[in-house]
CSV table of C-alpha atoms and ligand atoms in Angstrom, one decimal:
chain,number,residue,atom,x,y,z
A,1,MET,CA,50.0,-95.5,-30.9
A,2,SER,CA,52.2,-97.5,-28.6
A,3,VAL,CA,53.9,-95.2,-26.2
A,4,VAL,CA,51.8,-93.2,-23.7
A,5,ILE,CA,53.0,-91.1,-20.7
A,6,VAL,CA,50.7,-90.5,-17.8
A,7,VAL,CA,51.5,-87.5,-15.6
A,8,GLY,CA,49.9,-85.7,-12.7
A,9,ALA,CA,48.6,-82.4,-13.9
A,10,GLN,CA,48.6,-80.6,-10.5
A,11,TRP,CA,50.6,-81.1,-7.3
A,12,GLY,CA,50.4,-84.9,-7.2
A,13,ASP,CA,47.8,-87.2,-5.7
A,14,GLU,CA,45.5,-86.8,-8.7
A,15,GLY,CA,44.5,-90.5,-8.7
A,16,LYS,CA,47.2,-91.7,-11.1
A,17,GLY,CA,47.1,-95.1,-9.5
A,18,LYS,CA,43.6,-95.9,-10.7
A,19,VAL,CA,44.2,-94.5,-14.2
A,20,VAL,CA,47.5,-96.3,-14.7
A,21,ASP,CA,45.9,-99.5,-13.5
A,22,LEU,CA,43.1,-99.0,-16.1
A,23,PHE,CA,45.5,-98.2,-19.0
A,24,THR,CA,47.7,-101.1,-18.1
A,25,GLU,CA,45.0,-103.4,-19.5
A,26,ARG,CA,46.3,-102.2,-22.9
A,27,ALA,CA,50.0,-101.9,-22.0
A,28,ASP,CA,52.7,-104.5,-22.2
A,29,LEU,CA,55.2,-102.6,-20.1
A,30,VAL,CA,54.7,-100.1,-17.4
A,31,VAL,CA,57.6,-97.8,-16.5
A,32,ARG,CA,57.9,-95.7,-13.4
A,33,TYR,CA,60.2,-92.8,-14.3
A,34,GLY,CA,61.0,-90.4,-11.5
A,35,GLY,CA,61.1,-89.8,-7.7
A,36,GLY,CA,61.0,-92.5,-5.2
A,37,ALA,CA,59.1,-93.6,-2.1
A,38,ASN,CA,57.7,-90.0,-1.8
A,39,ALA,CA,54.9,-91.2,-4.1
A,40,GLY,CA,52.1,-93.3,-2.9
A,41,HIS,CA,49.6,-94.9,-5.2
A,42,THR,CA,46.4,-96.3,-3.6
A,43,LEU,CA,44.8,-99.0,-5.8
A,44,VAL,CA,41.4,-100.3,-5.0
A,45,ILE,CA,40.7,-103.6,-6.7
A,46,ASP,CA,37.5,-105.5,-5.9
A,47,GLY,CA,37.1,-103.3,-2.8
A,48,LYS,CA,40.6,-104.2,-1.5
A,49,LYS,CA,43.3,-101.5,-1.1
A,50,LEU,CA,47.0,-101.9,-2.2
A,51,VAL,CA,49.3,-99.0,-1.6
A,52,THR,CA,52.6,-98.9,-3.6
A,53,HIS,CA,55.4,-96.3,-3.3
A,54,LEU,CA,57.9,-97.6,-5.8
A,55,VAL,CA,56.4,-100.5,-7.7
A,56,PRO,CA,54.4,-99.1,-10.6
A,57,SER,CA,50.6,-99.1,-10.3
A,58,GLY,CA,50.5,-101.4,-13.3
A,59,VAL,CA,51.6,-104.2,-11.0
A,60,CYS,CA,48.0,-105.3,-10.5
A,61,HIS,CA,47.9,-106.9,-13.9
A,62,PRO,CA,49.7,-110.3,-13.7
A,63,GLY,CA,52.0,-110.9,-16.6
A,64,LYS,CA,52.6,-107.2,-17.5
A,65,SER,CA,56.2,-106.1,-17.0
A,66,CYS,CA,57.1,-103.3,-14.6
A,67,VAL,CA,60.2,-101.2,-14.9
A,68,LEU,CA,61.8,-98.8,-12.5
A,69,GLY,CA,63.8,-96.3,-14.6
A,70,ASP,CA,67.3,-95.0,-14.1
A,71,GLY,CA,66.0,-91.6,-13.1
A,72,MET,CA,64.5,-92.9,-9.9
A,73,VAL,CA,65.8,-92.8,-6.4
A,74,ILE,CA,65.1,-96.2,-4.7
A,75,GLU,CA,65.0,-97.1,-1.1
A,76,PRO,CA,65.9,-100.8,-1.3
A,77,HIS,CA,64.1,-102.0,1.8
A,78,THR,CA,60.9,-100.3,0.9
A,79,LEU,CA,61.1,-101.9,-2.5
A,80,LEU,CA,61.7,-105.3,-1.0
A,81,GLU,CA,58.7,-104.9,1.3
A,82,GLU,CA,56.5,-103.9,-1.6
A,83,ILE,CA,57.7,-106.8,-3.7
A,84,ALA,CA,56.8,-109.2,-0.8
A,85,GLN,CA,53.4,-107.5,-0.4
A,86,CYS,CA,52.7,-107.9,-4.1
A,87,GLN,CA,53.9,-111.5,-4.2
A,88,ALA,CA,51.6,-112.3,-1.2
A,89,ARG,CA,48.7,-111.2,-3.4
A,90,GLY,CA,49.9,-113.4,-6.3
A,91,LEU,CA,51.4,-110.5,-8.2
A,92,LEU,CA,55.0,-110.2,-9.5
A,93,SER,CA,55.4,-114.0,-9.1
A,94,ARG,CA,57.2,-114.4,-12.4
A,95,GLY,CA,59.9,-111.8,-12.2
A,96,GLU,CA,58.0,-109.2,-14.1
A,97,LEU,CA,60.0,-106.4,-12.5
A,98,LEU,CA,63.1,-104.8,-13.8
A,99,ILE,CA,65.0,-102.2,-11.8
A,100,GLY,CA,67.4,-100.0,-13.7
A,101,LEU,CA,71.0,-100.5,-12.6
A,102,GLY,CA,71.6,-96.8,-13.0
A,103,ALA,CA,68.8,-95.8,-10.6
A,104,HIS,CA,70.1,-94.1,-7.4
A,105,VAL,CA,69.8,-95.6,-4.0
A,106,ILE,CA,68.4,-93.9,-0.9
A,107,LEU,CA,70.5,-94.7,2.2
A,108,PRO,CA,69.7,-93.8,5.8
A,109,TYR,CA,71.9,-90.7,5.8
A,110,HIS,CA,69.7,-89.2,3.0
A,111,LYS,CA,66.7,-89.5,5.2
A,112,LEU,CA,68.6,-88.2,8.2
A,113,ILE,CA,69.6,-85.0,6.3
A,114,ASP,CA,66.0,-84.6,4.9
A,115,ALA,CA,64.5,-84.9,8.4
A,116,LEU,CA,67.1,-82.6,10.0
A,117,ARG,CA,66.4,-79.9,7.4
A,118,GLU,CA,62.7,-80.2,7.9
A,119,ASP,CA,63.0,-80.0,11.7
A,120,ARG,CA,65.2,-76.9,11.4
A,121,GLY,CA,62.9,-75.5,8.8
A,122,ALA,CA,59.9,-75.9,11.1
A,123,LYS,CA,61.7,-73.7,13.6
A,124,THR,CA,62.7,-71.0,11.1
A,125,GLY,CA,59.5,-71.1,9.1
A,126,ARG,CA,61.3,-72.4,6.0
A,127,ALA,CA,60.2,-76.0,6.0
A,128,LEU,CA,59.3,-77.3,2.5
A,129,GLY,CA,57.1,-80.0,4.0
A,130,THR,CA,58.9,-82.8,2.3
A,131,THR,CA,58.0,-86.5,2.7
A,132,ARG,CA,61.2,-87.0,4.7
A,133,ARG,CA,62.0,-89.9,2.5
A,134,GLY,CA,65.5,-88.6,1.6
A,135,ILE,CA,64.5,-87.7,-2.0
A,136,GLY,CA,66.2,-84.3,-2.1
A,137,PRO,CA,69.5,-85.4,-0.5
A,138,ALA,CA,69.7,-88.5,-2.8
A,139,TYR,CA,69.2,-86.3,-5.9
A,140,GLU,CA,71.7,-83.8,-4.6
A,141,ALA,CA,74.3,-86.6,-4.3
A,142,LYS,CA,73.4,-87.7,-7.9
A,143,ALA,CA,73.9,-84.2,-9.2
A,144,ALA,CA,77.2,-83.9,-7.3
A,145,ARG,CA,78.3,-87.1,-8.9
A,146,ARG,CA,78.9,-89.0,-5.7
A,147,GLY,CA,75.6,-90.9,-5.5
A,148,VAL,CA,75.2,-94.6,-4.9
A,149,ARG,CA,73.5,-96.5,-7.7
A,150,VAL,CA,71.7,-99.8,-7.8
A,151,ARG,CA,74.7,-101.3,-9.5
A,152,ASP,CA,76.9,-100.3,-6.5
A,153,LEU,CA,74.9,-102.6,-4.3
A,154,ALA,CA,76.7,-105.6,-5.9
A,155,ARG,CA,80.2,-104.1,-5.2
A,156,PRO,CA,80.9,-104.2,-1.4
A,157,ALA,CA,84.3,-102.4,-1.5
A,158,ARG,CA,83.0,-99.6,-3.7
A,159,LEU,CA,79.8,-99.2,-1.7
A,160,ARG,CA,81.8,-98.9,1.6
A,161,GLU,CA,84.1,-96.3,0.0
A,162,LEU,CA,81.2,-94.3,-1.5
A,163,VAL,CA,79.3,-94.2,1.8
A,164,ALA,CA,82.4,-93.2,3.8
A,165,ALA,CA,83.2,-90.4,1.3
A,166,ASN,CA,79.6,-89.1,1.4
A,167,LEU,CA,79.4,-89.1,5.1
A,168,ASP,CA,82.8,-87.3,5.3
A,169,GLU,CA,81.3,-84.5,3.1
A,170,LEU,CA,78.0,-84.5,5.0
A,171,SER,CA,79.6,-84.3,8.4
A,172,PRO,CA,79.8,-80.5,8.7
A,173,LEU,CA,76.2,-80.3,7.4
A,174,ILE,CA,75.0,-82.7,10.1
A,175,ASP,CA,76.8,-80.5,12.7
A,176,HIS,CA,75.3,-77.4,11.1
A,177,LEU,CA,71.8,-78.9,11.3
A,178,GLY,CA,72.3,-80.0,14.9
A,179,GLY,CA,72.2,-83.7,14.1
A,180,THR,CA,73.8,-86.6,15.7
A,181,HIS,CA,76.5,-88.4,13.8
A,182,PRO,CA,76.0,-92.1,13.1
A,183,SER,CA,78.5,-94.3,14.9
A,184,GLN,CA,80.9,-96.5,12.8
A,185,ALA,CA,78.9,-99.5,13.9
A,186,GLU,CA,75.7,-97.9,12.6
A,187,VAL,CA,77.3,-97.0,9.3
A,188,ASP,CA,78.6,-100.6,8.9
A,189,ARG,CA,75.1,-101.9,9.5
A,190,TRP,CA,73.7,-99.5,6.9
A,191,VAL,CA,76.2,-100.8,4.4
A,192,ASP,CA,75.6,-104.5,5.3
A,193,ASP,CA,71.8,-104.0,5.1
A,194,ALA,CA,72.2,-102.3,1.7
A,195,LEU,CA,74.4,-105.1,0.4
A,196,ALA,CA,71.8,-107.7,1.7
A,197,ALA,CA,69.0,-105.8,0.0
A,198,GLY,CA,71.1,-105.6,-3.2
A,199,ARG,CA,71.5,-109.4,-3.2
A,200,ALA,CA,67.8,-109.9,-2.8
A,201,LEU,CA,67.0,-107.4,-5.6
A,202,ALA,CA,69.8,-108.6,-7.9
A,203,PRO,CA,67.5,-111.0,-9.9
A,204,HIS,CA,65.3,-108.0,-10.8
A,205,THR,CA,68.0,-105.6,-11.9
A,206,GLY,CA,69.2,-104.9,-15.4
A,207,ASP,CA,69.6,-102.4,-18.2
A,208,ALA,CA,66.2,-100.7,-18.0
A,209,GLY,CA,66.9,-98.2,-20.8
A,210,ARG,CA,67.7,-100.9,-23.4
A,211,HIS,CA,64.8,-103.0,-22.2
A,212,VAL,CA,62.3,-100.1,-22.7
A,213,ALA,CA,63.9,-99.1,-26.1
A,214,ARG,CA,63.6,-102.7,-27.4
A,215,ALA,CA,60.0,-102.9,-26.3
A,216,ILE,CA,59.2,-99.7,-28.1
A,217,ALA,CA,61.1,-100.8,-31.2
A,218,SER,CA,59.2,-104.1,-31.3
A,219,GLY,CA,55.9,-102.2,-31.2
A,220,LEU,CA,54.9,-103.2,-27.7
A,221,HIS,CA,52.6,-100.9,-25.8
A,222,VAL,CA,54.6,-99.0,-23.2
A,223,LEU,CA,53.0,-96.9,-20.5
A,224,PHE,CA,55.2,-94.4,-18.6
A,225,GLU,CA,53.8,-93.7,-15.1
A,226,GLY,CA,54.7,-90.3,-13.7
A,227,ALA,CA,55.0,-89.6,-10.0
A,228,GLN,CA,53.9,-86.4,-8.2
A,229,GLY,CA,52.6,-83.7,-10.6
A,230,CYS,CA,53.7,-81.1,-13.1
A,231,LEU,CA,53.6,-78.2,-10.6
A,232,LEU,CA,56.1,-80.1,-8.4
A,233,ASP,CA,58.6,-80.2,-11.2
A,234,LEU,CA,62.1,-79.2,-10.2
A,235,ASP,CA,62.6,-76.8,-13.1
A,236,HIS,CA,59.1,-75.6,-13.9
A,237,GLY,CA,57.1,-76.1,-10.7
A,238,THR,CA,56.4,-73.7,-7.9
A,239,TYR,CA,60.1,-73.6,-6.9
A,240,PRO,CA,61.4,-73.9,-4.2
A,241,TYR,CA,58.3,-75.8,-3.1
A,242,VAL,CA,58.9,-78.7,-5.5
A,243,THR,CA,60.3,-82.1,-5.5
A,244,SER,CA,63.8,-82.8,-6.7
A,245,SER,CA,63.0,-84.6,-10.0
A,246,SER,CA,61.5,-83.9,-13.4
A,247,THR,CA,57.9,-84.7,-13.0
A,248,ILE,CA,56.7,-83.5,-16.4
A,249,ALA,CA,56.4,-85.8,-19.4
A,250,ALA,CA,59.9,-84.9,-20.6
A,251,GLY,CA,61.1,-86.7,-17.4
A,252,ALA,CA,60.0,-90.0,-18.9
A,253,CYS,CA,62.4,-89.7,-21.8
A,254,GLN,CA,65.2,-88.5,-19.6
A,255,SER,CA,64.7,-91.3,-17.0
A,256,ALA,CA,64.3,-94.1,-19.4
A,257,GLY,CA,66.9,-92.8,-21.9
A,258,ILE,CA,64.6,-92.7,-24.9
A,259,GLY,CA,64.1,-89.8,-27.4
A,260,PRO,CA,61.0,-87.6,-27.3
A,261,THR,CA,60.0,-88.7,-30.9
A,262,ALA,CA,59.1,-92.1,-29.4
A,263,ILE,CA,56.1,-90.7,-27.5
A,264,ASP,CA,52.7,-90.9,-29.0
A,265,ALA,CA,50.4,-89.5,-26.3
A,266,VAL,CA,50.5,-87.8,-23.0
A,267,VAL,CA,47.6,-88.1,-20.6
A,268,GLY,CA,47.4,-85.6,-17.7
A,269,ILE,CA,45.5,-86.6,-14.6
A,270,THR,CA,43.5,-83.9,-12.8
A,271,LYS,CA,41.2,-84.2,-9.9
A,272,ALA,CA,37.9,-82.4,-10.1
A,273,TYR,CA,39.2,-80.1,-7.4
A,274,ALA,CA,42.8,-79.4,-6.2
A,275,THR,CA,45.0,-80.6,-3.4
A,276,ARG,CA,48.5,-80.0,-2.2
A,277,VAL,CA,50.7,-81.6,0.5
A,278,GLY,CA,53.5,-79.7,2.1
A,279,ALA,CA,54.3,-76.0,1.9
A,280,GLY,CA,54.0,-73.7,-1.1
A,281,PRO,CA,51.5,-71.5,-2.9
A,282,PHE,CA,48.0,-72.8,-3.4
A,283,PRO,CA,45.8,-69.8,-4.5
A,284,THR,CA,42.5,-71.8,-4.6
A,285,GLU,CA,43.0,-73.3,-1.2
A,286,LEU,CA,39.8,-73.6,0.9
A,287,HIS,CA,40.3,-73.0,4.6
A,288,GLY,CA,38.1,-74.0,7.5
A,289,GLU,CA,35.0,-76.1,7.1
A,290,ALA,CA,34.8,-75.9,3.3
A,291,GLY,CA,38.3,-77.4,3.0
A,292,GLU,CA,37.6,-80.0,5.7
A,293,ARG,CA,34.5,-81.2,3.9
A,294,LEU,CA,36.5,-81.9,0.7
A,295,ARG,CA,39.3,-83.5,2.7
A,296,LYS,CA,36.9,-85.9,4.4
A,297,ALA,CA,34.8,-86.6,1.3
A,298,GLY,CA,37.9,-87.2,-0.8
A,299,GLY,CA,39.9,-89.1,1.9
A,300,GLU,CA,42.6,-86.5,1.3
A,301,TYR,CA,45.3,-87.8,3.6
A,302,GLY,CA,48.8,-88.6,2.2
A,303,ALA,CA,49.3,-92.2,1.1
A,304,THR,CA,53.0,-91.9,2.1
A,305,THR,CA,53.0,-89.7,5.2
A,306,GLY,CA,49.3,-89.7,6.3
A,307,ARG,CA,49.4,-85.9,6.4
A,308,PRO,CA,46.1,-84.1,5.8
A,309,ARG,CA,46.2,-82.7,2.2
A,310,ARG,CA,45.4,-79.0,1.7
A,311,CYS,CA,42.2,-78.9,-0.4
A,312,GLY,CA,40.7,-76.2,-2.7
A,313,TRP,CA,38.9,-75.6,-5.9
A,314,LEU,CA,40.1,-76.7,-9.3
A,315,ASP,CA,42.7,-74.2,-10.6
A,316,LEU,CA,42.5,-74.0,-14.4
A,317,PRO,CA,45.5,-71.6,-14.9
A,318,ALA,CA,47.6,-74.3,-13.1
A,319,LEU,CA,46.0,-77.0,-15.2
A,320,ARG,CA,46.8,-75.1,-18.4
A,321,MET,CA,50.4,-74.7,-17.3
A,322,GLY,CA,50.7,-78.4,-16.6
A,323,ALA,CA,49.1,-79.2,-20.0
A,324,ARG,CA,51.6,-76.9,-21.7
A,325,LEU,CA,54.6,-78.2,-19.8
A,326,SER,CA,53.8,-81.8,-20.6
A,327,GLY,CA,52.3,-81.4,-24.0
A,328,MET,CA,49.2,-83.2,-22.9
A,329,THR,CA,47.1,-84.8,-25.6
A,330,SER,CA,44.2,-85.6,-23.3
A,331,LEU,CA,43.1,-85.4,-19.7
A,332,ALA,CA,41.6,-87.8,-17.2
A,333,LEU,CA,39.3,-86.3,-14.7
A,334,THR,CA,39.2,-88.1,-11.3
A,335,LYS,CA,37.1,-87.9,-8.1
A,336,LEU,CA,34.2,-86.1,-9.7
A,337,ASP,CA,32.0,-88.0,-7.2
A,338,VAL,CA,33.7,-86.2,-4.2
A,339,LEU,CA,32.0,-82.9,-5.2
A,340,ALA,CA,28.5,-84.5,-5.2
A,341,GLY,CA,26.2,-83.0,-2.5
A,342,LEU,CA,27.8,-79.5,-2.5
A,343,PRO,CA,25.3,-76.7,-3.0
A,344,GLU,CA,27.8,-74.9,-5.3
A,345,VAL,CA,31.1,-75.8,-7.0
A,346,SER,CA,33.7,-73.2,-8.0
A,347,VAL,CA,36.5,-73.2,-10.5
A,348,CYS,CA,39.4,-70.7,-10.8
A,349,VAL,CA,39.4,-69.6,-14.4
A,350,ALA,CA,42.2,-67.0,-14.3
A,351,TYR,CA,44.4,-65.0,-11.9
A,352,GLN,CA,44.5,-61.3,-11.3
A,353,VAL,CA,47.9,-59.7,-10.5
A,354,ASP,CA,48.3,-56.0,-10.4
A,355,GLY,CA,45.0,-55.5,-12.4
A,356,GLN,CA,46.2,-57.9,-15.1
A,357,GLU,CA,44.3,-61.1,-15.9
A,358,LEU,CA,46.6,-64.1,-16.4
A,359,ASP,CA,45.5,-67.5,-17.9
A,360,GLU,CA,48.5,-69.3,-16.3
A,361,PRO,CA,50.0,-68.8,-12.8
A,362,PRO,CA,52.8,-66.2,-12.6
A,363,THR,CA,56.2,-67.8,-12.5
A,364,ASP,CA,57.5,-65.6,-9.7
A,365,PRO,CA,56.6,-67.2,-6.3
A,366,ASP,CA,56.0,-63.7,-4.8
A,367,ASP,CA,53.5,-63.0,-7.6
A,368,ILE,CA,51.7,-66.3,-7.0
A,369,ALA,CA,51.4,-65.5,-3.3
A,370,ARG,CA,49.5,-62.2,-4.1
A,371,ALA,CA,47.6,-63.5,-7.2
A,372,GLU,CA,43.9,-63.2,-6.8
A,373,PRO,CA,42.0,-66.2,-8.2
A,374,VAL,CA,39.0,-65.3,-10.5
A,375,PHE,CA,36.3,-67.9,-9.8
A,376,THR,CA,33.3,-69.1,-11.8
A,377,SER,CA,30.6,-71.0,-9.9
A,378,PHE,CA,28.4,-73.9,-10.9
A,379,PRO,CA,25.2,-75.2,-9.3
A,380,GLY,CA,26.0,-78.4,-7.4
A,381,TRP,CA,24.7,-81.9,-8.1
A,382,GLY,CA,23.0,-83.9,-5.4
A,383,THR,CA,24.4,-87.4,-6.1
A,384,LEU,CA,26.5,-88.8,-8.8
A,385,PRO,CA,25.6,-92.3,-10.1
A,386,SER,CA,28.7,-94.5,-9.9
A,387,THR,CA,27.0,-96.5,-12.6
A,388,ALA,CA,27.5,-93.6,-15.1
A,389,ARG,CA,29.4,-95.0,-18.2
A,390,ASP,CA,28.9,-92.0,-20.4
A,391,VAL,CA,29.0,-88.2,-19.8
A,392,ALA,CA,25.3,-88.2,-20.8
A,393,ASP,CA,24.6,-90.4,-17.7
A,394,LEU,CA,25.8,-87.6,-15.4
A,395,PRO,CA,23.3,-85.2,-13.8
A,396,GLY,CA,23.0,-82.0,-15.9
A,397,PRO,CA,25.1,-79.7,-13.6
A,398,ALA,CA,27.9,-82.3,-13.3
A,399,ARG,CA,27.9,-82.6,-17.1
A,400,ALA,CA,28.1,-78.8,-17.5
A,401,TYR,CA,31.0,-78.8,-15.0
A,402,VAL,CA,32.9,-81.5,-17.0
A,403,GLU,CA,32.2,-79.8,-20.4
A,404,THR,CA,33.3,-76.4,-19.1
A,405,ILE,CA,36.5,-77.6,-17.6
A,406,GLU,CA,37.4,-79.4,-20.9
A,407,ARG,CA,36.6,-76.3,-22.9
A,408,LEU,CA,38.5,-73.9,-20.6
A,409,ALA,CA,41.5,-76.2,-20.2
A,410,GLY,CA,41.8,-76.6,-23.9
A,411,VAL,CA,42.4,-80.4,-23.7
A,412,SER,CA,39.7,-83.0,-24.1
A,413,PHE,CA,39.0,-85.8,-21.6
A,414,CYS,CA,39.8,-89.4,-22.3
A,415,LEU,CA,38.3,-90.6,-19.1
A,416,VAL,CA,36.2,-89.4,-16.2
A,417,SER,CA,36.3,-91.3,-12.9
A,418,VAL,CA,33.0,-91.4,-10.9
A,419,GLY,CA,34.2,-93.7,-8.0
A,420,PRO,CA,37.3,-95.4,-6.7
A,421,ASP,CA,36.7,-98.8,-8.2
A,422,ARG,CA,38.0,-99.9,-11.6
A,423,ASN,CA,34.6,-100.1,-13.2
A,424,GLU,CA,33.3,-96.8,-11.8
A,425,THR,CA,34.7,-95.0,-14.9
A,426,ILE,CA,33.5,-93.2,-18.0
A,427,ARG,CA,35.9,-94.2,-20.7
A,428,LEU,CA,35.8,-91.8,-23.6
A,429,HIS,CA,39.0,-92.6,-25.5
A,430,ASP,CA,41.7,-95.2,-25.4
A,431,PRO,CA,45.1,-93.4,-25.3
A,432,PHE,CA,46.7,-96.4,-27.1
A,433,ALA,CA,44.2,-96.0,-30.0
A,434,ALA,CA,44.8,-93.6,-32.9
A,435,PRO,CA,44.1,-89.9,-32.0
A,436,ARG,CA,40.5,-88.7,-32.6
B,1,LIG,P1,60.0,-84.5,-1.4
B,1,LIG,O1,59.7,-85.1,-2.8
B,1,LIG,O2,59.8,-85.6,-0.3
B,1,LIG,O3,61.3,-83.9,-1.3
B,1,LIG,O4,58.9,-83.4,-1.1
B,1,LIG,C1,58.9,-82.1,-1.8
B,1,LIG,C2,57.5,-81.6,-1.9
B,1,LIG,O5,56.8,-82.5,-2.9
B,1,LIG,C3,56.7,-81.6,-0.7
B,1,LIG,O6,55.8,-80.5,-0.7
B,1,LIG,C4,55.9,-82.9,-0.7
B,1,LIG,O7,54.7,-82.9,0.0
B,1,LIG,C5,55.6,-83.0,-2.2
B,1,LIG,N1,55.5,-84.4,-2.7
B,1,LIG,C6,56.4,-85.3,-2.9
B,1,LIG,N2,55.9,-86.4,-3.4
B,1,LIG,C7,54.6,-86.2,-3.5
B,1,LIG,C8,53.5,-87.0,-3.9
B,1,LIG,O8,53.6,-88.2,-4.3
B,1,LIG,N3,52.2,-86.4,-3.9
B,1,LIG,C9,52.1,-85.2,-3.5
B,1,LIG,N4,53.0,-84.4,-3.0
B,1,LIG,C10,54.3,-84.9,-3.1
């Protein structure tokens, strides 16, 4: 087993950072494969926090190589800041980062359009609640075949031409959205800044696809790090309340340019409850005090935007859907400790729509909006020992909760996290080892 994909099983923010960091111990190469600085990974190492948006969470292990795949959309200045932040902590000191030359670049006008749309959406009630990082507009440009790629940052004339052509096309849209057009001086500065960033990033750029393929061919352990979660997938998520990339496991193959037969295992990360940031259906959402309690206990505020996350009970139909979409071979359960102290813990086991019981969410957004979650409740557990290293160390009710989720999700756990630190973890199975 040498190629493992880690994906978020819900709507993102499942605690992938910690899990990827742990799995990186056994990996040689960590590849981030989709999205951009809309993601935010909070890593806690020896009690100290490091937040990354673009650099893979595997960065915390000196000497391991990190790759940003061609399927990503990269904001060059954010990436440079993150590299500097890592280097200040003694990480990425030996050029262990490779940025795909085919990855797309986020430029200020992508962020401008994203923000204008969100502002207008806020007035019309149609906002998606994006991170405003320019993700959608950058992927739109890519699909329209007029995007700027990392390789273009080394070609001044081409970059200027591309930016001018893009702004020319976007001009009526900026008018339509009531935005202010950038002055020529501003556009020139954007281009100069992008070229300067391109020069600084150049030593880290290369053919990411071949690099990953060679690593796999030579038997190295490769870990693909997904961003966001399966239910935010552009094709299969809760459209239109999704991100603009492929967040499911298949996205790893597409982004890195490798075939699906290279993949040995897919680990889905799920929180012991559910959260969602931005707009969109969330049938198990808890409002009022109950939601606030989970938000506070779990520190559920966006690592990228600081927005309070919507919180609710674990949604098994959604988890089953994520497991199906990504072909998960195991699950990692995170933040079990956050539920400690609740008198009762509930889980949605099915949905009811028009008197029919469904074991996965309906695909029509109107149906999801009126779906009634069917809950099962568990007695709570007072405290959860962060020293637990085996499921048997958990208090009885917590153990019953974990075992029931595993049974009803139909996928077994490889890991249960009982606290934020690296060592506060029950490790059940190494995804790089042969299947059980
Ligand atoms: P975008 O990716 O910024 O276009 O945002 C689209 C939707 O995906 C919004 O609801 C965001 O809140 C959500 N989203 C994007 N990235 C993340 C993430 O890393 N975690 C959780 N939600 C995200």
